[in-house]
Structure formats: structure tokens, C-alpha cells
């Protein structure tokens, strides 16, 4: 049971976009072809979030650990990011999408960083949808960089101060986290922010994920009871005395 109907529509959806490589391999294509198709899937899901009035979408595009992949795949992903920005920013601007790229800029080339910063600046005034594309991001990196910032500034470390120094401090914690591609792990995504996030895992490979697949995940989310440590009874709209009355008359 839920405290209000608005709890059933997530205000922040996060996605681990996994399965691009397998999608490509099944078609005898190079892995990068799967990543290209993954950009198409992301475009569709962004449109679906706009239509459904979901205000925040956060996607995992490149993890701190993805540097261990073959060099040609890593350079292909960097290239694809730059290309996707050139192609997609105009329509994101038209649709009121504000871009953020949470992640470690230090590991990225000057050209890539320039592209990310320009896209963030150009879309900074947009208000319909915040799209966080986590790139060279890791949950452990985020916790450490936030703690370091606070230590340098001499700020006391509390849950609030740490949250406010993290890479996603501009949005609330995710309500729903979807992982495509069949794996049921977090792979160093939003470790701190997903403390009370609902998880939905699907075997659908990311390039095949579309608005209908998103709707299935949203429907599953709507069925969940989010207790945040409380009991189920505490969450019912009826005051405790009314619940007791019902039981007496039953
Ligand atoms: C996710 O797809 C995209 C990135 C990690 C960059 P994968 O490339 O991990 O696809 P699979 O898991 O090998 O199928
Ligand atoms: C997680 O997928 C990272 C992204 C989707 C960007 P991986 O494919 O890298 O995760 P593991 O290695 O299977 O855990
Ligand atoms: Mg994978």
C-alpha cells in the first residue's frame, strides 16, 4: 500500500544500460555497433520519459572499470560520445532537456571534456527533464571525491554534507533503478544514492529496450511497497484507530 498516488510514478529513474556487446555479437557485428544502437535506445527512452513527465533520468554510459576493455572499444565509446553530443544536443535543446555528465573528468581527454562542458552549458536553462549521463563514473569514486572535497574545505562529514558534495547532488535519489541485459548486480553504479531505490532487472538487451519495456518497469515499480524501514501498517492512509475498528467489525 502507498501513502499517495504520486509515489507510484518515479520522480527519478536510473538505468544501467547493459547488453550492447551481446546484442552486436548475436548479429555478428562489432561490439561498437551495439553501442551505436544503444544510443538509439537512449533517444527513445528520453522521449518516453518526457511524454510520461518523469523529471529525472540517470543513465550509466561508461564506468570507472570500463577502461579495462580492449583499447579499440574504449576509443570507439569516446568517439561515439562526441558524435552523439553533436547529433543529439539540438533536439535535446528543443525538448527542454538539461544535460549533466556526472563522473571523473580527470581521466578523460581534453576534447571529450570540452564536449561535455559545452553540452552542459548549452542546455543549462532547460527544465523539463534532467538527463544525467554518468560517464567515467563509479559509485566508489563518487563517495571518495565527495569525502575529499569536504575534508579539504574542513567541513564535518555527515550524511547531508556528503550527499551535497556528490556528483548527483542536483537531483533527488533515484526511486527506480532498471538494469537491462540480464545481470543482477549494481556494478559500482549509484552506491550511495540507491540506499532505498527499487530495482527492476530485465533480460532485454539495452539496444532492444523501448517505451513498452520502460512501461513494464514502471508498472512493476507501481506495485512495490516502499517502507523505508517502517512497517506495512504504518504506511496505510487510515489512522491506527480506524484500522483497529475495521478489525473489530470484521
Ligand atoms: C553496456 O553494454 C555498455 C557499456 C558498458 C559501455 P556492454 O558493452 O557491457 O554489453 P555486454 O554486457 O557485453 O553485452
Ligand atoms: C555496467 O556494465 C556499466 C555500464 C552499463 C556503463 P558492465 O557491462 O561494465 O558491468 P559488468 O562488468 O558486467 O559488471
Ligand atoms: Mg555489460
PDB file of C-alpha atoms and ligand atoms in Angstrom:
ATOM      1  CA  UNK A   1       0.000   0.000   0.000  1.00  0.00           C
ATOM      2  CA  UNK A   2       1.178   3.507  -0.723  1.00  0.00           C
ATOM      3  CA  UNK A   3       0.831   6.802   1.088  1.00  0.00           C
ATOM      4  CA  UNK A   4      -0.229   8.647  -2.074  1.00  0.00           C
ATOM      5  CA  UNK A   5      -0.782   8.023  -5.773  1.00  0.00           C
ATOM      6  CA  UNK A   6       2.221  10.192  -6.689  1.00  0.00           C
ATOM      7  CA  UNK A   7       4.509   7.601  -5.035  1.00  0.00           C
ATOM      8  CA  UNK A   8       3.678   5.290  -7.914  1.00  0.00           C
ATOM      9  CA  UNK A   9       5.265   7.404 -10.617  1.00  0.00           C
ATOM     10  CA  UNK A  10       9.013   7.651 -10.059  1.00  0.00           C
ATOM     11  CA  UNK A  11      10.450  11.168  -9.999  1.00  0.00           C
ATOM     12  CA  UNK A  12      13.885   9.789 -10.815  1.00  0.00           C
ATOM     13  CA  UNK A  13      14.608   6.749 -12.971  1.00  0.00           C
ATOM     14  CA  UNK A  14      18.162   5.361 -13.226  1.00  0.00           C
ATOM     15  CA  UNK A  15      19.271   2.811 -15.809  1.00  0.00           C
ATOM     16  CA  UNK A  16      22.297   0.529 -16.173  1.00  0.00           C
ATOM     17  CA  UNK A  17      22.257   0.298 -19.962  1.00  0.00           C
ATOM     18  CA  UNK A  18      23.785  -3.180 -20.301  1.00  0.00           C
ATOM     19  CA  UNK A  19      23.839  -5.742 -23.113  1.00  0.00           C
ATOM     20  CA  UNK A  20      25.120  -3.750 -26.101  1.00  0.00           C
ATOM     21  CA  UNK A  21      28.007  -6.142 -26.745  1.00  0.00           C
ATOM     22  CA  UNK A  22      25.793  -9.242 -26.703  1.00  0.00           C
ATOM     23  CA  UNK A  23      23.245  -7.534 -28.957  1.00  0.00           C
ATOM     24  CA  UNK A  24      26.031  -6.953 -31.508  1.00  0.00           C
ATOM     25  CA  UNK A  25      27.579 -10.407 -31.150  1.00  0.00           C
ATOM     26  CA  UNK A  26      24.247 -12.081 -31.881  1.00  0.00           C
ATOM     27  CA  UNK A  27      24.276 -10.239 -35.216  1.00  0.00           C
ATOM     28  CA  UNK A  28      27.938 -10.965 -35.968  1.00  0.00           C
ATOM     29  CA  UNK A  29      28.608  -7.229 -35.660  1.00  0.00           C
ATOM     30  CA  UNK A  30      31.479  -5.487 -33.838  1.00  0.00           C
ATOM     31  CA  UNK A  31      30.675  -4.510 -30.230  1.00  0.00           C
ATOM     32  CA  UNK A  32      30.745  -0.821 -31.144  1.00  0.00           C
ATOM     33  CA  UNK A  33      27.729  -1.429 -33.423  1.00  0.00           C
ATOM     34  CA  UNK A  34      25.851  -2.470 -30.268  1.00  0.00           C
ATOM     35  CA  UNK A  35      26.864   0.756 -28.546  1.00  0.00           C
ATOM     36  CA  UNK A  36      25.643   2.743 -31.567  1.00  0.00           C
ATOM     37  CA  UNK A  37      22.287   1.018 -31.386  1.00  0.00           C
ATOM     38  CA  UNK A  38      22.334   1.747 -27.645  1.00  0.00           C
ATOM     39  CA  UNK A  39      22.347   5.477 -28.411  1.00  0.00           C
ATOM     40  CA  UNK A  40      19.145   4.958 -30.438  1.00  0.00           C
ATOM     41  CA  UNK A  41      17.536   3.167 -27.475  1.00  0.00           C
ATOM     42  CA  UNK A  42      18.518   6.051 -25.205  1.00  0.00           C
ATOM     43  CA  UNK A  43      16.926   8.538 -27.586  1.00  0.00           C
ATOM     44  CA  UNK A  44      13.637   6.592 -27.418  1.00  0.00           C
ATOM     45  CA  UNK A  45      13.731   6.303 -23.637  1.00  0.00           C
ATOM     46  CA  UNK A  46      14.401  10.038 -23.248  1.00  0.00           C
ATOM     47  CA  UNK A  47      11.352  10.749 -25.411  1.00  0.00           C
ATOM     48  CA  UNK A  48       9.278   8.294 -23.355  1.00  0.00           C
ATOM     49  CA  UNK A  49      10.359   9.979 -20.096  1.00  0.00           C
ATOM     50  CA  UNK A  50       9.365  13.385 -21.499  1.00  0.00           C
ATOM     51  CA  UNK A  51       5.950  12.031 -22.516  1.00  0.00           C
ATOM     52  CA  UNK A  52       5.448  10.445 -19.090  1.00  0.00           C
ATOM     53  CA  UNK A  53       6.523  13.601 -17.225  1.00  0.00           C
ATOM     54  CA  UNK A  54       9.369  11.840 -15.457  1.00  0.00           C
ATOM     55  CA  UNK A  55      11.589  14.765 -14.411  1.00  0.00           C
ATOM     56  CA  UNK A  56      14.941  12.993 -13.916  1.00  0.00           C
ATOM     57  CA  UNK A  57      16.653  10.222 -15.900  1.00  0.00           C
ATOM     58  CA  UNK A  58      20.140   8.995 -14.985  1.00  0.00           C
ATOM     59  CA  UNK A  59      21.951   6.512 -17.211  1.00  0.00           C
ATOM     60  CA  UNK A  60      25.223   4.619 -16.802  1.00  0.00           C
ATOM     61  CA  UNK A  61      27.183   5.066 -20.025  1.00  0.00           C
ATOM     62  CA  UNK A  62      30.800   4.325 -19.040  1.00  0.00           C
ATOM     63  CA  UNK A  63      32.040   3.014 -15.715  1.00  0.00           C
ATOM     64  CA  UNK A  64      35.349   3.585 -13.931  1.00  0.00           C
ATOM     65  CA  UNK A  65      36.040  -0.095 -14.665  1.00  0.00           C
ATOM     66  CA  UNK A  66      35.216   0.044 -18.399  1.00  0.00           C
ATOM     67  CA  UNK A  67      38.769   1.324 -19.088  1.00  0.00           C
ATOM     68  CA  UNK A  68      39.810  -2.351 -18.785  1.00  0.00           C
ATOM     69  CA  UNK A  69      38.076  -3.153 -22.088  1.00  0.00           C
ATOM     70  CA  UNK A  70      40.004  -3.573 -25.363  1.00  0.00           C
ATOM     71  CA  UNK A  71      41.534  -0.255 -26.492  1.00  0.00           C
ATOM     72  CA  UNK A  72      39.516  -0.101 -29.711  1.00  0.00           C
ATOM     73  CA  UNK A  73      36.233  -0.478 -27.811  1.00  0.00           C
ATOM     74  CA  UNK A  74      37.224   2.271 -25.345  1.00  0.00           C
ATOM     75  CA  UNK A  75      38.209   4.655 -28.146  1.00  0.00           C
ATOM     76  CA  UNK A  76      35.013   3.709 -30.021  1.00  0.00           C
ATOM     77  CA  UNK A  77      32.956   4.675 -26.965  1.00  0.00           C
ATOM     78  CA  UNK A  78      34.756   8.026 -26.614  1.00  0.00           C
ATOM     79  CA  UNK A  79      34.179   8.707 -30.306  1.00  0.00           C
ATOM     80  CA  UNK A  80      30.523   7.749 -30.022  1.00  0.00           C
ATOM     81  CA  UNK A  81      30.019  10.094 -27.080  1.00  0.00           C
ATOM     82  CA  UNK A  82      31.376  13.060 -29.048  1.00  0.00           C
ATOM     83  CA  UNK A  83      29.327  12.114 -32.110  1.00  0.00           C
ATOM     84  CA  UNK A  84      26.130  11.610 -30.104  1.00  0.00           C
ATOM     85  CA  UNK A  85      26.563  15.037 -28.487  1.00  0.00           C
ATOM     86  CA  UNK A  86      26.935  16.747 -31.851  1.00  0.00           C
ATOM     87  CA  UNK A  87      23.879  14.975 -33.224  1.00  0.00           C
ATOM     88  CA  UNK A  88      21.557  14.992 -30.243  1.00  0.00           C
ATOM     89  CA  UNK A  89      22.074  18.316 -28.483  1.00  0.00           C
ATOM     90  CA  UNK A  90      19.903  20.337 -30.905  1.00  0.00           C
ATOM     91  CA  UNK A  91      16.831  18.128 -30.357  1.00  0.00           C
ATOM     92  CA  UNK A  92      17.524  17.907 -26.608  1.00  0.00           C
ATOM     93  CA  UNK A  93      17.510  21.732 -26.603  1.00  0.00           C
ATOM     94  CA  UNK A  94      14.182  21.762 -28.463  1.00  0.00           C
ATOM     95  CA  UNK A  95      12.702  19.368 -25.925  1.00  0.00           C
ATOM     96  CA  UNK A  96      13.797  21.115 -22.729  1.00  0.00           C
ATOM     97  CA  UNK A  97      16.361  18.508 -21.676  1.00  0.00           C
ATOM     98  CA  UNK A  98      19.158  19.604 -19.361  1.00  0.00           C
ATOM     99  CA  UNK A  99      22.327  17.509 -19.610  1.00  0.00           C
ATOM    100  CA  UNK A 100      24.743  16.641 -16.814  1.00  0.00           C
ATOM    101  CA  UNK A 101      27.725  14.301 -17.022  1.00  0.00           C
ATOM    102  CA  UNK A 102      28.466  13.003 -13.526  1.00  0.00           C
ATOM    103  CA  UNK A 103      31.856  11.299 -13.449  1.00  0.00           C
ATOM    104  CA  UNK A 104      35.602  11.781 -13.194  1.00  0.00           C
ATOM    105  CA  UNK A 105      36.681  14.339 -15.782  1.00  0.00           C
ATOM    106  CA  UNK A 106      40.344  13.857 -14.871  1.00  0.00           C
ATOM    107  CA  UNK A 107      40.513  10.565 -16.764  1.00  0.00           C
ATOM    108  CA  UNK A 108      39.066  11.984 -19.992  1.00  0.00           C
ATOM    109  CA  UNK A 109      40.766  13.670 -22.938  1.00  0.00           C
ATOM    110  CA  UNK A 110      40.613  17.473 -23.224  1.00  0.00           C
ATOM    111  CA  UNK A 111      38.451  17.136 -26.355  1.00  0.00           C
ATOM    112  CA  UNK A 112      35.880  14.926 -24.622  1.00  0.00           C
ATOM    113  CA  UNK A 113      35.782  17.182 -21.542  1.00  0.00           C
ATOM    114  CA  UNK A 114      35.248  20.211 -23.782  1.00  0.00           C
ATOM    115  CA  UNK A 115      32.311  18.444 -25.454  1.00  0.00           C
ATOM    116  CA  UNK A 116      30.715  17.556 -22.111  1.00  0.00           C
ATOM    117  CA  UNK A 117      31.122  21.062 -20.714  1.00  0.00           C
ATOM    118  CA  UNK A 118      29.734  22.695 -23.855  1.00  0.00           C
ATOM    119  CA  UNK A 119      26.657  20.437 -23.814  1.00  0.00           C
ATOM    120  CA  UNK A 120      26.066  21.151 -20.117  1.00  0.00           C
ATOM    121  CA  UNK A 121      26.351  24.892 -20.710  1.00  0.00           C
ATOM    122  CA  UNK A 122      24.129  24.940 -23.797  1.00  0.00           C
ATOM    123  CA  UNK A 123      21.330  23.021 -22.051  1.00  0.00           C
ATOM    124  CA  UNK A 124      21.695  24.660 -18.611  1.00  0.00           C
ATOM    125  CA  UNK A 125      18.467  26.679 -18.909  1.00  0.00           C
ATOM    126  CA  UNK A 126      16.276  23.661 -19.725  1.00  0.00           C
ATOM    127  CA  UNK A 127      13.738  22.484 -17.167  1.00  0.00           C
ATOM    128  CA  UNK A 128      11.583  19.668 -18.499  1.00  0.00           C
ATOM    129  CA  UNK A 129      13.930  16.741 -17.964  1.00  0.00           C
ATOM    130  CA  UNK A 130      17.305  16.422 -16.262  1.00  0.00           C
ATOM    131  CA  UNK A 131      19.343  13.804 -18.124  1.00  0.00           C
ATOM    132  CA  UNK A 132      22.398  12.626 -16.204  1.00  0.00           C
ATOM    133  CA  UNK A 133      24.750  10.646 -18.413  1.00  0.00           C
ATOM    134  CA  UNK A 134      27.201   9.031 -16.000  1.00  0.00           C
ATOM    135  CA  UNK A 135      30.493   8.840 -17.853  1.00  0.00           C
ATOM    136  CA  UNK A 136      33.723   7.625 -16.275  1.00  0.00           C
ATOM    137  CA  UNK A 137      31.552   7.269 -13.192  1.00  0.00           C
ATOM    138  CA  UNK A 138      31.851   4.865 -10.280  1.00  0.00           C
ATOM    139  CA  UNK A 139      29.899   4.833  -7.023  1.00  0.00           C
ATOM    140  CA  UNK A 140      33.128   4.395  -5.038  1.00  0.00           C
ATOM    141  CA  UNK A 141      34.807   7.251  -6.915  1.00  0.00           C
ATOM    142  CA  UNK A 142      31.823   9.465  -6.092  1.00  0.00           C
ATOM    143  CA  UNK A 143      31.906   8.728  -2.348  1.00  0.00           C
ATOM    144  CA  UNK A 144      35.674   9.277  -2.190  1.00  0.00           C
ATOM    145  CA  UNK A 145      35.645  12.519  -4.213  1.00  0.00           C
ATOM    146  CA  UNK A 146      32.828  13.891  -2.034  1.00  0.00           C
ATOM    147  CA  UNK A 147      34.645  12.975   1.204  1.00  0.00           C
ATOM    148  CA  UNK A 148      37.846  14.548  -0.137  1.00  0.00           C
ATOM    149  CA  UNK A 149      36.076  17.799  -1.023  1.00  0.00           C
ATOM    150  CA  UNK A 150      34.649  18.054   2.494  1.00  0.00           C
ATOM    151  CA  UNK A 151      37.994  17.254   4.099  1.00  0.00           C
ATOM    152  CA  UNK A 152      39.726  19.924   2.002  1.00  0.00           C
ATOM    153  CA  UNK A 153      37.106  22.502   2.980  1.00  0.00           C
ATOM    154  CA  UNK A 154      37.242  21.413   6.615  1.00  0.00           C
ATOM    155  CA  UNK A 155      33.536  20.550   6.602  1.00  0.00           C
ATOM    156  CA  UNK A 156      32.214  17.951   9.050  1.00  0.00           C
ATOM    157  CA  UNK A 157      31.223  14.704   7.340  1.00  0.00           C
ATOM    158  CA  UNK A 158      27.531  13.998   7.845  1.00  0.00           C
ATOM    159  CA  UNK A 159      25.018  12.218   5.613  1.00  0.00           C
ATOM    160  CA  UNK A 160      23.734  15.608   4.436  1.00  0.00           C
ATOM    161  CA  UNK A 161      27.119  17.205   3.776  1.00  0.00           C
ATOM    162  CA  UNK A 162      28.355  14.117   1.931  1.00  0.00           C
ATOM    163  CA  UNK A 163      25.169  13.957  -0.189  1.00  0.00           C
ATOM    164  CA  UNK A 164      25.566  17.597  -1.102  1.00  0.00           C
ATOM    165  CA  UNK A 165      29.152  17.038  -2.307  1.00  0.00           C
ATOM    166  CA  UNK A 166      28.279  14.089  -4.511  1.00  0.00           C
ATOM    167  CA  UNK A 167      28.016  14.085  -8.284  1.00  0.00           C
ATOM    168  CA  UNK A 168      24.201  13.797  -8.213  1.00  0.00           C
ATOM    169  CA  UNK A 169      23.535  16.430  -5.542  1.00  0.00           C
ATOM    170  CA  UNK A 170      21.372  18.370  -8.035  1.00  0.00           C
ATOM    171  CA  UNK A 171      18.674  15.639  -8.085  1.00  0.00           C
ATOM    172  CA  UNK A 172      16.816  13.540  -5.502  1.00  0.00           C
ATOM    173  CA  UNK A 173      17.880   9.902  -5.014  1.00  0.00           C
ATOM    174  CA  UNK A 174      16.573   7.528  -7.700  1.00  0.00           C
ATOM    175  CA  UNK A 175      13.192   5.913  -6.996  1.00  0.00           C
ATOM    176  CA  UNK A 176      13.606   3.207  -9.610  1.00  0.00           C
ATOM    177  CA  UNK A 177      16.772   1.614 -10.989  1.00  0.00           C
ATOM    178  CA  UNK A 178      16.452  -0.562 -14.079  1.00  0.00           C
ATOM    179  CA  UNK A 179      19.246  -2.855 -15.254  1.00  0.00           C
ATOM    180  CA  UNK A 180      18.919  -4.362 -18.706  1.00  0.00           C
ATOM    181  CA  UNK A 181      20.974  -7.233 -20.108  1.00  0.00           C
ATOM    182  CA  UNK A 182      20.123  -9.946 -17.582  1.00  0.00           C
ATOM    183  CA  UNK A 183      22.778  -9.304 -14.905  1.00  0.00           C
ATOM    184  CA  UNK A 184      21.525  -8.734 -11.368  1.00  0.00           C
ATOM    185  CA  UNK A 185      24.286  -6.586  -9.909  1.00  0.00           C
ATOM    186  CA  UNK A 186      24.991  -2.900  -9.330  1.00  0.00           C
ATOM    187  CA  UNK A 187      28.483  -2.826 -10.976  1.00  0.00           C
ATOM    188  CA  UNK A 188      29.590   0.218  -8.966  1.00  0.00           C
ATOM    189  CA  UNK A 189      26.704   2.462 -10.107  1.00  0.00           C
ATOM    190  CA  UNK A 190      24.874   4.699  -7.607  1.00  0.00           C
ATOM    191  CA  UNK A 191      26.092   3.027  -4.399  1.00  0.00           C
ATOM    192  CA  UNK A 192      25.269   5.875  -2.034  1.00  0.00           C
ATOM    193  CA  UNK A 193      22.153   7.158  -3.796  1.00  0.00           C
ATOM    194  CA  UNK A 194      20.419   3.779  -4.215  1.00  0.00           C
ATOM    195  CA  UNK A 195      20.000   3.094  -0.477  1.00  0.00           C
ATOM    196  CA  UNK A 196      16.192   2.930  -0.865  1.00  0.00           C
ATOM    197  CA  UNK A 197      15.828   2.620  -4.621  1.00  0.00           C
ATOM    198  CA  UNK A 198      13.557  -0.065  -6.101  1.00  0.00           C
ATOM    199  CA  UNK A 199      15.407  -2.379  -8.515  1.00  0.00           C
ATOM    200  CA  UNK A 200      13.949  -3.865 -11.675  1.00  0.00           C
ATOM    201  CA  UNK A 201      16.061  -6.321 -13.674  1.00  0.00           C
ATOM    202  CA  UNK A 202      15.209  -7.335 -17.219  1.00  0.00           C
ATOM    203  CA  UNK A 203      16.812  -9.763 -19.681  1.00  0.00           C
ATOM    204  CA  UNK A 204      16.081  -7.331 -22.539  1.00  0.00           C
ATOM    205  CA  UNK A 205      19.376  -6.157 -24.031  1.00  0.00           C
ATOM    206  CA  UNK A 206      19.754  -2.379 -23.923  1.00  0.00           C
ATOM    207  CA  UNK A 207      19.539  -1.812 -27.726  1.00  0.00           C
ATOM    208  CA  UNK A 208      16.135  -3.586 -27.653  1.00  0.00           C
ATOM    209  CA  UNK A 209      14.810  -1.556 -24.711  1.00  0.00           C
ATOM    210  CA  UNK A 210      11.975   0.789 -25.727  1.00  0.00           C
ATOM    211  CA  UNK A 211       8.966   2.703 -24.382  1.00  0.00           C
ATOM    212  CA  UNK A 212       6.986  -0.525 -23.876  1.00  0.00           C
ATOM    213  CA  UNK A 213       9.844  -2.039 -21.858  1.00  0.00           C
ATOM    214  CA  UNK A 214      10.007   1.154 -19.787  1.00  0.00           C
ATOM    215  CA  UNK A 215       6.269   0.909 -19.150  1.00  0.00           C
ATOM    216  CA  UNK A 216       6.679  -2.671 -17.886  1.00  0.00           C
ATOM    217  CA  UNK A 217       9.336  -1.487 -15.430  1.00  0.00           C
ATOM    218  CA  UNK A 218       7.141   1.439 -14.330  1.00  0.00           C
ATOM    219  CA  UNK A 219       4.217  -0.952 -13.789  1.00  0.00           C
ATOM    220  CA  UNK A 220       6.405  -3.196 -11.641  1.00  0.00           C
ATOM    221  CA  UNK A 221       7.578  -0.177  -9.659  1.00  0.00           C
ATOM    222  CA  UNK A 222       3.965   0.876  -9.061  1.00  0.00           C
ATOM    223  CA  UNK A 223       3.307  -2.493  -7.378  1.00  0.00           C
ATOM    224  CA  UNK A 224       6.121  -2.141  -4.867  1.00  0.00           C
ATOM    225  CA  UNK A 225       5.563  -1.121  -1.284  1.00  0.00           C
ATOM    226  CA  UNK A 226       8.312   1.274  -0.231  1.00  0.00           C
ATOM    227  CA  UNK A 227       8.563   1.030   3.520  1.00  0.00           C
ATOM    228  CA  UNK A 228      11.780   2.976   4.247  1.00  0.00           C
ATOM    229  CA  UNK A 229      12.247   0.891   7.384  1.00  0.00           C
ATOM    230  CA  UNK A 230       8.680   1.248   8.629  1.00  0.00           C
ATOM    231  CA  UNK A 231       6.043  -1.473   8.950  1.00  0.00           C
ATOM    232  CA  UNK A 232       3.416  -2.016   6.298  1.00  0.00           C
ATOM    233  CA  UNK A 233       0.681  -0.938   8.740  1.00  0.00           C
ATOM    234  CA  UNK A 234       2.361   2.416   9.356  1.00  0.00           C
ATOM    235  CA  UNK A 235       2.062   3.233   5.665  1.00  0.00           C
ATOM    236  CA  UNK A 236      -1.714   2.897   5.323  1.00  0.00           C
ATOM    237  CA  UNK A 237      -3.679   6.103   4.926  1.00  0.00           C
ATOM    238  CA  UNK A 238      -6.102   5.127   7.652  1.00  0.00           C
ATOM    239  CA  UNK A 239      -5.099   6.170  11.178  1.00  0.00           C
ATOM    240  CA  UNK A 240      -4.200   3.283  13.508  1.00  0.00           C
ATOM    241  CA  UNK A 241      -7.534   3.576  15.397  1.00  0.00           C
ATOM    242  CA  UNK A 242      -9.522   3.164  12.154  1.00  0.00           C
ATOM    243  CA  UNK A 243      -7.532   0.034  11.342  1.00  0.00           C
ATOM    244  CA  UNK A 244      -8.352  -1.349  14.795  1.00  0.00           C
ATOM    245  CA  UNK A 245     -12.079  -0.504  14.288  1.00  0.00           C
ATOM    246  CA  UNK A 246     -12.147  -2.399  10.981  1.00  0.00           C
ATOM    247  CA  UNK A 247     -10.669  -5.429  12.681  1.00  0.00           C
ATOM    248  CA  UNK A 248     -13.316  -5.331  15.436  1.00  0.00           C
ATOM    249  CA  UNK A 249     -16.143  -5.317  12.912  1.00  0.00           C
ATOM    250  CA  UNK A 250     -14.607  -7.945  10.671  1.00  0.00           C
TER     251      UNK A 250
HETATM  252  C1  LIG B   1      26.890  -1.779 -21.800  1.00  0.00           C
HETATM  253  O1  LIG B   1      26.908  -2.841 -22.695  1.00  0.00           O
HETATM  254  C2  LIG B   1      27.627  -0.581 -22.317  1.00  0.00           C
HETATM  255  C3  LIG B   1      28.892  -0.311 -21.615  1.00  0.00           C
HETATM  256  C4  LIG B   1      29.335  -0.945 -20.568  1.00  0.00           C
HETATM  257  C5  LIG B   1      29.710   0.751 -22.145  1.00  0.00           C
HETATM  258  P1  LIG B   1      28.090  -3.896 -22.684  1.00  0.00           P
HETATM  259  O2  LIG B   1      29.125  -3.431 -23.637  1.00  0.00           O
HETATM  260  O3  LIG B   1      28.566  -4.160 -21.303  1.00  0.00           O
HETATM  261  O4  LIG B   1      27.357  -5.174 -23.269  1.00  0.00           O
HETATM  262  P2  LIG B   1      27.576  -6.682 -22.834  1.00  0.00           P
HETATM  263  O5  LIG B   1      27.324  -6.761 -21.366  1.00  0.00           O
HETATM  264  O6  LIG B   1      28.993  -7.043 -23.180  1.00  0.00           O
HETATM  265  O7  LIG B   1      26.575  -7.432 -23.636  1.00  0.00           O
HETATM  266  C1  LIG B   2      27.932  -1.618 -16.264  1.00  0.00           C
HETATM  267  O1  LIG B   2      28.001  -2.600 -17.233  1.00  0.00           O
HETATM  268  C2  LIG B   2      28.450  -0.313 -16.796  1.00  0.00           C
HETATM  269  C3  LIG B   2      27.641   0.320 -17.838  1.00  0.00           C
HETATM  270  C4  LIG B   2      26.495  -0.087 -18.289  1.00  0.00           C
HETATM  271  C5  LIG B   2      28.192   1.549 -18.352  1.00  0.00           C
HETATM  272  P1  LIG B   2      29.230  -3.588 -17.350  1.00  0.00           P
HETATM  273  O2  LIG B   2      28.961  -4.476 -18.503  1.00  0.00           O
HETATM  274  O3  LIG B   2      30.504  -2.844 -17.368  1.00  0.00           O
HETATM  275  O4  LIG B   2      29.137  -4.393 -15.973  1.00  0.00           O
HETATM  276  P2  LIG B   2      29.782  -5.803 -15.556  1.00  0.00           P
HETATM  277  O5  LIG B   2      31.226  -5.757 -15.910  1.00  0.00           O
HETATM  278  O6  LIG B   2      29.069  -6.868 -16.327  1.00  0.00           O
HETATM  279  O7  LIG B   2      29.510  -5.924 -14.090  1.00  0.00           O
HETATM  280 MG1  LIG B   3      27.982  -5.490 -19.898  1.00  0.00          MG
END
